[in-house]
Amino acid sequence: MSTKTTFKRVALATVAALGFGVLTSVAPANAYAASMTLSTTSVTVVGTGTTTNAGYFYVDIFNEAGDAAALTTAESITVSVVGRPAFRADGTTASTAGDLTIGAFVRGATVGANTAAATGGTAATAGSYQIPNSAAATAFASSNLTSVSATVGATSSRYYFGVYPTATTAIDSGEFTLRVRLVDANAFTTDKTVKVKFVSSAADSGAKIAVAVTGTFNKGQTIGYTSGQNIKATLTDANDGRVLAGSALSGVTIGSFAPVITAQIVDSLGATKDETTEADTGVAGADMVASTSTLSGGIVNYALSQEGNGVYGITDSSAIAADAAVDNVIRVRYGSTSTSATLVTFATSAAIDGKTDLTLTATGVLAADQLKKSNVDTTTAYTLPTTATSAKLRINIANGSDVAIADQPITVKTTWSGNYATASVSPATTTITTSNTDSSGNIDLTITNSAPLAGAVATVLITGYGYTAGTSRGTSAGSTTATLTWAAPVATTITVIDPVASVKVKTGTTNVLTVRVRDQFGAEMAGQALQPSLSSTSSNYSASTTYAAITTGTAGTATFSLTDAKAVDAKSDVVSFASISNSAATAGSFTLLYAATLPTVATMTGYYNNDATGTASTLVPSTGIYADTTAAKLIIKNDRDLTKTLAASGAATTDDMVAFRVKAVDSTGAAATGAAVTITSSQAGAWVLNSSGLPATSRTIAVGSDGYAAFQLLATVPGSLTFTATSGTVTSSITLVVANPDKDAARTVAITGATTATANGDGIPMTVTVKDRYGNGASGVSLTLSASGVAAFAGGATTQAFTTDSTGTYTFMAKSFVAAGGAGTYTVSASNATDASSVAGKVGATSVDSTLAAGVSSATATVTFAAGEDAAAANAQAASDAAAEATDAANAATDAANAAAEAADAATAAAQDAADAVAALSTQVSEMIDALKKQITALTNLVIKIQKKVKA
């Protein structure tokens, strides 16, 4: 508080003290009532009486620091009538006093408890009332809601005031105005106002009702009040304040002031489908969800704050009769006000919250957080790194027998809180979606946070469960909640990774320890400072010696060198490494065991046990390890979860997991205790369990005091798999003879090959593969293949069958004999691939790696064939063309012959014409000769005549 403010308040306090005849000292900072809040700014009371027709409100007091604070003996709250309606209900002019009576009461300290009369104080006063007053010198009317104690004391910070009509003429008159005045210990005054109205009928209250429905419901279930599923109605007056039923100020409960509302499930025609129960009692499951939140005024008893707060819970203890009709609503009525809200009711649900499995997939999340969490009936929490911008939450819904339910409507609500940007997240905060589960009972919810900051929280609320007797939820439908919290990486796990534990080192030497730092997500952390130290019992411990901090590099590791200055045989140093950036991280430690003479392995002898959880005591044969003496090969067990420890697995003597132990002794035959033995696998798919029980390609451990170094081996590939144990130059090996997976292990069927070809051209090879979960070919699988569209197999058939060999493959030639080409589809189905029917994350009914995809029993491939010439048609066309050409040649010959004949005919005709011409000429000549002869004859006769005449 500033000096100026202090002087001002000193002056005010002095003036006030002089006015009251008492000098009041200035209260120290944060020790006075600096501010107040009112429970409401408007109260409408429904009733017809006077002293039994009171309403109430309360005042919360806070100090200058903003904390709840009780009034001191020098402070007061005064409530006065400062505004009245102009006329009373009877039409007479309102007087200046006596219209309302104001009092105070002590609220009961438990839900449902009576309000108590203010014993030790005066009776309620007309027109104005102050606490404390001369008759109540110690915290009069303070209501001790800061604890559940029945004691009412000066530590309370909430004060209840009641008001009722002095005469019935104040009823139905209009609004009165009350002034609430707080005078603090410095005589500083704060005023607030409350409007008060009394009406004789609820219809005149101006009531407003808001109805909110959270979640969806199912036929056959009850309606309770949970965070995931609830129906609530909020009743307010015309000024958005409180509507109260008039009551007395003592000997009653807060619930006596709660008006009675009615609610029903009705259809679109208003016909009642179900009756409900309405409560404003502060009882968990009735109108609230239990909480430990601290509320306004420092109230820590959450139930007390919810009792009589005007928010009603609407429940139904009997099964919902209304089926999945979209026109059903919840209708709430009070006075003349009726409000409805849609009530989504699905068909009966067999889903049980206690059988819900959750699986989170997100980049960078700790491996343990990506494991399936089974039977999550309440809440579960996940932590994500700030590098994770997206996560997929798989929700698996099951019935009471833990059998997945398909096509079940489930409602999911995502709410964001904490440190996040609205534009960067999805689904948007408070988004509600209802989806049906897939054939495996799953719903996948994708949650994104494109700009994640530490402290962002996505809360996923899952509802839509039914009620089954005997399940975790008893008589009501439940819900499941998952929280995803983004966090900045911090140093969490500190581990010495070299040397290996229990390995002995030579006395007097300098030993280098490699330390690895990982964050809470399992990622290596660079730039992390570690403080080395020795335990007080260490051989080289000195209270005056400190060691320089070491810092991890890009690989998340740092090294520390320690010299055994004492050089005493059979002693040890315990070295610890503490995180400087995170004191909560568990320090990593390592024990250096010193020996004057280091153990050296001279001989190693290998032993095995088909029971991987047993003791290896049978000598390893050179022929390899089989399942039994009949030389049956080991069988790959495909229903293991490789993300969890397998140390307790492999008890069966016929599966691929085997215990292997080497006896390591020195040249004297004594146990080579402390000597390091490293075992390595010969190929991918041959594994040794590491210290966490997870598959690894090698492991180093120290020989124990009994002279043995024990390992557990397993395989995920078939064949002869060799493991070699080495210590110095000495080795011992073991070979596991593993069978090829058969039809029972077959999980996926696929077709691969080219996607284009040419009709009537050369066929293209298409390969069918059948594999187990590890990618090995599965034998003995019966395949049925079919071709549709324009597709066919070589030879023209459209169906064929095949049984896979040890390679798990089959290749056919894809062809089409349709010259026009087009799309052709090849389909393959496996009839006896057992594991192909398994859902994601499971082998049969056994849960395995959450990332394992569901089995696939059939596959298709489409080939697009370009148009191509038909060979038979081409040959026929060629023959036709040849015949046509022959015909053309014959026709040409015929035409030539005809032409020759025509030429001959023409020649003949010409010859005939010539002959005819000659004949005609001959005739003409003959005729001419004949004529000439006749003329000669005539001339001769004429001459003769002449001659005769001459002679005559």
XYZ file of N, CA and C in Angstrom, residues 640-752:
339
model
N 3.379 -62.686 -27.767
C 4.100 -61.963 -26.719
C 4.001 -60.462 -26.952
N 4.013 -59.703 -25.860
C 4.103 -58.251 -25.935
C 5.570 -57.888 -25.776
N 6.213 -57.542 -26.885
C 7.656 -57.290 -26.872
C 8.016 -55.935 -26.271
N 7.004 -55.152 -25.887
C 7.297 -53.869 -25.258
C 7.332 -53.975 -23.736
N 6.982 -55.140 -23.216
C 6.995 -55.358 -21.776
C 8.009 -56.443 -21.442
N 8.438 -56.472 -20.193
C 9.422 -57.452 -19.783
C 8.943 -58.880 -20.058
N 9.852 -59.693 -20.591
C 9.550 -61.089 -20.905
C 10.261 -62.036 -19.950
N 10.804 -61.482 -18.881
C 11.613 -62.291 -17.969
C 10.845 -63.464 -17.397
N 9.533 -63.299 -17.223
C 8.736 -64.383 -16.650
C 8.056 -65.219 -17.714
N 8.390 -64.983 -18.988
C 7.759 -65.713 -20.089
C 8.579 -66.943 -20.464
N 8.053 -67.698 -21.399
C 8.799 -68.816 -21.978
C 8.850 -70.074 -21.143
N 7.862 -70.282 -20.267
C 7.874 -71.489 -19.447
C 7.607 -72.739 -20.281
N 6.887 -72.579 -21.408
C 6.609 -73.737 -22.262
C 7.907 -74.290 -22.827
N 8.002 -75.609 -22.911
C 9.247 -76.242 -23.377
C 9.314 -76.392 -24.881
N 8.232 -76.029 -25.587
C 8.237 -76.203 -27.040
C 8.365 -74.889 -27.790
N 8.339 -73.755 -27.074
C 8.410 -72.483 -27.789
C 9.858 -72.051 -27.989
N 10.038 -70.891 -28.580
C 11.352 -70.425 -29.019
C 12.204 -69.834 -27.898
N 11.657 -69.696 -26.695
C 12.396 -69.044 -25.616
C 13.085 -70.099 -24.751
N 14.382 -69.877 -24.521
C 15.223 -70.881 -23.865
C 16.111 -70.199 -22.824
N 16.326 -70.895 -21.717
C 17.298 -70.415 -20.720
C 18.681 -70.943 -21.097
N 19.691 -70.070 -21.013
C 21.071 -70.453 -21.354
C 21.973 -69.949 -20.234
N 22.868 -70.821 -19.789
C 23.760 -70.459 -18.702
C 25.142 -71.029 -18.989
N 26.151 -70.209 -18.731
C 27.520 -70.702 -18.900
C 28.198 -70.792 -17.542
N 28.946 -71.851 -17.355
C 29.778 -72.002 -16.161
C 31.168 -71.508 -16.545
N 31.596 -70.418 -15.918
C 32.880 -69.797 -16.244
C 33.838 -69.988 -15.079
N 34.930 -70.677 -15.337
C 35.910 -70.960 -14.274
C 37.299 -70.507 -14.740
N 38.161 -70.273 -13.769
C 39.524 -69.889 -14.111
C 40.386 -71.126 -14.305
N 41.680 -70.932 -14.438
C 42.589 -72.055 -14.735
C 42.665 -73.069 -13.606
N 42.258 -72.678 -12.401
C 42.292 -73.613 -11.263
C 40.978 -74.344 -11.106
N 39.988 -73.966 -11.948
C 38.668 -74.579 -11.832
C 37.741 -73.829 -10.896
N 38.236 -72.725 -10.325
C 37.413 -71.931 -9.414
C 36.537 -70.967 -10.209
N 35.425 -70.577 -9.620
C 34.512 -69.645 -10.266
C 35.225 -68.338 -10.598
N 35.052 -67.864 -11.813
C 35.678 -66.613 -12.249
C 34.763 -65.455 -11.884
N 34.474 -65.333 -10.604
C 33.530 -64.328 -10.112
C 33.980 -62.918 -10.498
N 33.047 -62.165 -11.077
C 33.339 -60.793 -11.465
C 33.836 -60.642 -12.872
N 34.135 -61.736 -13.559
C 34.556 -61.644 -14.956
C 33.353 -61.299 -15.836
N 33.568 -60.502 -16.860
C 32.482 -60.103 -17.752
C 32.274 -61.144 -18.837
N 31.011 -61.498 -19.065
C 30.636 -62.412 -20.139
C 29.639 -61.690 -21.033
N 29.943 -61.655 -22.333
C 29.070 -60.991 -23.295
C 28.500 -62.021 -24.250
N 27.186 -62.002 -24.435
C 26.551 -62.891 -25.394
C 25.984 -62.062 -26.531
N 26.181 -62.539 -27.748
C 25.692 -61.839 -28.934
C 24.949 -62.810 -29.827
N 23.977 -62.276 -30.598
C 23.208 -63.117 -31.517
C 23.850 -63.107 -32.895
N 23.525 -64.144 -33.669
C 24.160 -64.300 -34.976
C 23.441 -63.563 -36.085
N 22.186 -63.235 -35.903
C 21.425 -62.621 -36.987
C 20.225 -61.875 -36.436
N 19.610 -61.067 -37.304
C 18.408 -60.337 -36.909
C 17.305 -61.328 -36.580
N 16.566 -61.048 -35.544
C 15.489 -61.940 -35.126
C 15.908 -62.930 -34.064
N 17.206 -62.936 -33.723
C 17.708 -63.761 -32.620
C 18.016 -62.805 -31.476
N 17.408 -63.038 -30.315
C 17.447 -62.041 -29.250
C 17.910 -62.635 -27.923
N 18.523 -61.751 -27.129
C 18.808 -62.043 -25.731
C 18.117 -60.953 -24.920
N 17.487 -61.325 -23.802
C 16.809 -60.324 -22.995
C 17.822 -59.452 -22.261
N 17.573 -58.125 -22.288
C 18.469 -57.212 -21.577
C 18.047 -57.111 -20.110
N 18.639 -56.194 -19.395
C 18.369 -56.085 -17.966
C 16.923 -55.684 -17.684
N 16.230 -55.133 -18.683
C 14.824 -54.759 -18.517
C 13.883 -55.852 -18.987
N 14.457 -56.985 -19.418
C 13.628 -58.081 -19.891
C 13.114 -57.889 -21.295
N 13.737 -56.968 -22.045
C 13.316 -56.686 -23.418
C 14.313 -57.265 -24.407
N 13.874 -57.590 -25.624
C 14.773 -58.175 -26.617
C 15.913 -57.227 -26.994
N 17.140 -57.774 -27.029
C 18.327 -57.019 -27.430
C 19.231 -57.952 -28.221
N 20.220 -57.388 -28.906
C 21.121 -58.208 -29.714
C 22.334 -58.682 -28.929
N 22.583 -58.073 -27.783
C 23.707 -58.519 -26.958
C 23.473 -58.099 -25.510
N 24.214 -58.754 -24.619
C 24.131 -58.378 -23.210
C 25.421 -58.810 -22.517
N 25.893 -57.963 -21.630
C 27.089 -58.288 -20.849
C 26.712 -58.333 -19.376
N 27.076 -59.424 -18.701
C 26.855 -59.514 -17.257
C 28.097 -60.110 -16.614
N 28.158 -59.978 -15.332
C 29.324 -60.494 -14.608
C 29.053 -61.902 -14.092
N 30.105 -62.694 -14.030
C 29.987 -64.046 -13.477
C 29.718 -63.929 -11.977
N 28.728 -64.679 -11.521
C 28.368 -64.623 -10.123
C 29.308 -65.444 -9.256
N 29.056 -65.383 -7.969
C 29.910 -66.115 -7.038
C 29.805 -67.620 -7.218
N 28.724 -68.076 -7.841
C 28.572 -69.514 -8.106
C 29.259 -69.928 -9.399
N 29.850 -68.942 -10.112
C 30.572 -69.245 -11.342
C 29.708 -69.221 -12.591
N 28.436 -68.819 -12.464
C 27.536 -68.851 -13.619
C 27.176 -67.440 -14.096
N 26.921 -67.368 -15.384
C 26.335 -66.188 -16.014
C 25.124 -66.672 -16.793
N 23.932 -66.189 -16.438
C 22.694 -66.739 -17.005
C 22.017 -65.728 -17.925
N 21.430 -66.272 -19.008
C 20.750 -65.448 -20.008
C 19.434 -66.114 -20.404
N 18.560 -65.318 -21.017
C 17.335 -65.844 -21.624
C 17.340 -65.461 -23.099
N 17.117 -66.462 -23.952
C 17.189 -66.280 -25.394
C 15.815 -66.506 -26.008
N 15.568 -65.842 -27.120
C 14.327 -66.091 -27.847
C 14.520 -65.751 -29.311
N 13.541 -66.154 -30.119
C 13.642 -65.952 -31.566
C 12.334 -65.405 -32.110
N 12.448 -64.574 -33.141
C 11.270 -64.119 -33.879
C 11.421 -64.437 -35.366
N 12.444 -65.252 -35.708
C 12.628 -65.721 -37.085
C 12.930 -67.217 -37.037
N 12.610 -67.932 -38.117
C 12.930 -69.365 -38.151
C 14.370 -69.595 -38.591
N 14.833 -70.840 -38.426
C 16.164 -71.214 -38.873
C 17.025 -71.691 -37.728
N 18.311 -71.861 -38.010
C 19.283 -72.238 -36.984
C 19.966 -70.970 -36.505
N 19.639 -70.546 -35.296
C 20.090 -69.266 -34.753
C 21.149 -69.518 -33.693
N 22.321 -68.947 -33.909
C 23.449 -69.207 -33.016
C 23.740 -67.982 -32.154
N 23.941 -68.227 -30.860
C 24.341 -67.201 -29.899
C 25.711 -67.589 -29.357
N 26.569 -66.601 -29.193
C 27.925 -66.875 -28.717
C 28.215 -66.067 -27.467
N 28.634 -66.763 -26.416
C 29.060 -66.121 -25.172
C 30.579 -66.005 -25.190
N 31.068 -64.809 -24.845
C 32.511 -64.560 -24.927
C 33.001 -63.892 -23.644
N 34.147 -64.365 -23.179
C 34.856 -63.690 -22.077
C 36.332 -63.796 -22.395
N 36.927 -62.672 -22.748
C 38.311 -62.704 -23.205
C 38.395 -63.447 -24.516
N 39.187 -64.520 -24.542
C 39.336 -65.321 -25.762
C 38.540 -66.610 -25.700
N 37.801 -66.802 -24.610
C 37.054 -68.046 -24.419
C 35.605 -67.838 -24.860
N 35.049 -68.819 -25.574
C 33.674 -68.707 -26.065
C 32.884 -69.976 -25.772
N 31.593 -69.823 -25.792
C 30.666 -70.946 -25.690
C 29.446 -70.559 -26.501
N 28.924 -71.478 -27.301
C 27.811 -71.138 -28.186
C 26.645 -72.079 -28.004
N 25.488 -71.618 -28.468
C 24.259 -72.402 -28.433
C 23.468 -72.056 -29.676
N 22.842 -73.065 -30.287
C 22.053 -72.859 -31.499
C 20.617 -73.282 -31.242
N 19.692 -72.383 -31.547
C 18.268 -72.696 -31.458
C 17.771 -73.071 -32.841
N 17.112 -74.210 -32.936
C 16.574 -74.667 -34.213
C 15.076 -74.364 -34.204
N 14.679 -73.364 -34.995
C 13.329 -72.806 -34.916
C 12.550 -73.136 -36.182
N 11.329 -73.594 -36.006
C 10.482 -73.999 -37.126
C 9.926 -72.803 -37.870
N 9.591 -73.037 -39.135
C 8.941 -72.004 -39.927
C 7.509 -71.832 -39.434
N 7.005 -70.601 -39.355
C 5.619 -70.396 -38.933
C 4.643 -71.090 -39.879
N 3.546 -71.583 -39.318
C 2.540 -72.245 -40.152
C 1.269 -71.415 -40.204
N 0.195 -72.028 -40.681
C -1.062 -71.326 -40.896
C -1.617 -70.678 -39.628
N -1.351 -71.277 -38.460
C -1.882 -70.709 -37.220
C -1.253 -69.359 -36.898
N -0.026 -69.130 -37.367
C 0.661 -67.866 -37.108
C 0.465 -66.867 -38.238
N -0.159 -67.289 -39.337
C -0.326 -66.402 -40.487
C -1.225 -65.223 -40.119
N -0.725 -64.002 -40.311
C -1.466 -62.806 -39.896
C -1.856 -61.895 -41.052
N -0.995 -61.788 -42.058
C -1.288 -60.841 -43.134
C -1.153 -61.496 -44.497
N -2.083 -61.154 -45.362
C -2.068 -61.598 -46.752
C -1.948 -60.355 -47.622
N -1.075 -60.410 -48.631
C -0.873 -59.243 -49.486
C -0.571 -59.693 -50.911
N -0.841 -58.825 -51.881
C -0.482 -59.039 -53.294
C 0.360 -57.865 -53.737
N 1.464 -58.152 -54.390
C 2.298 -57.099 -54.951
C 2.616 -57.417 -56.405
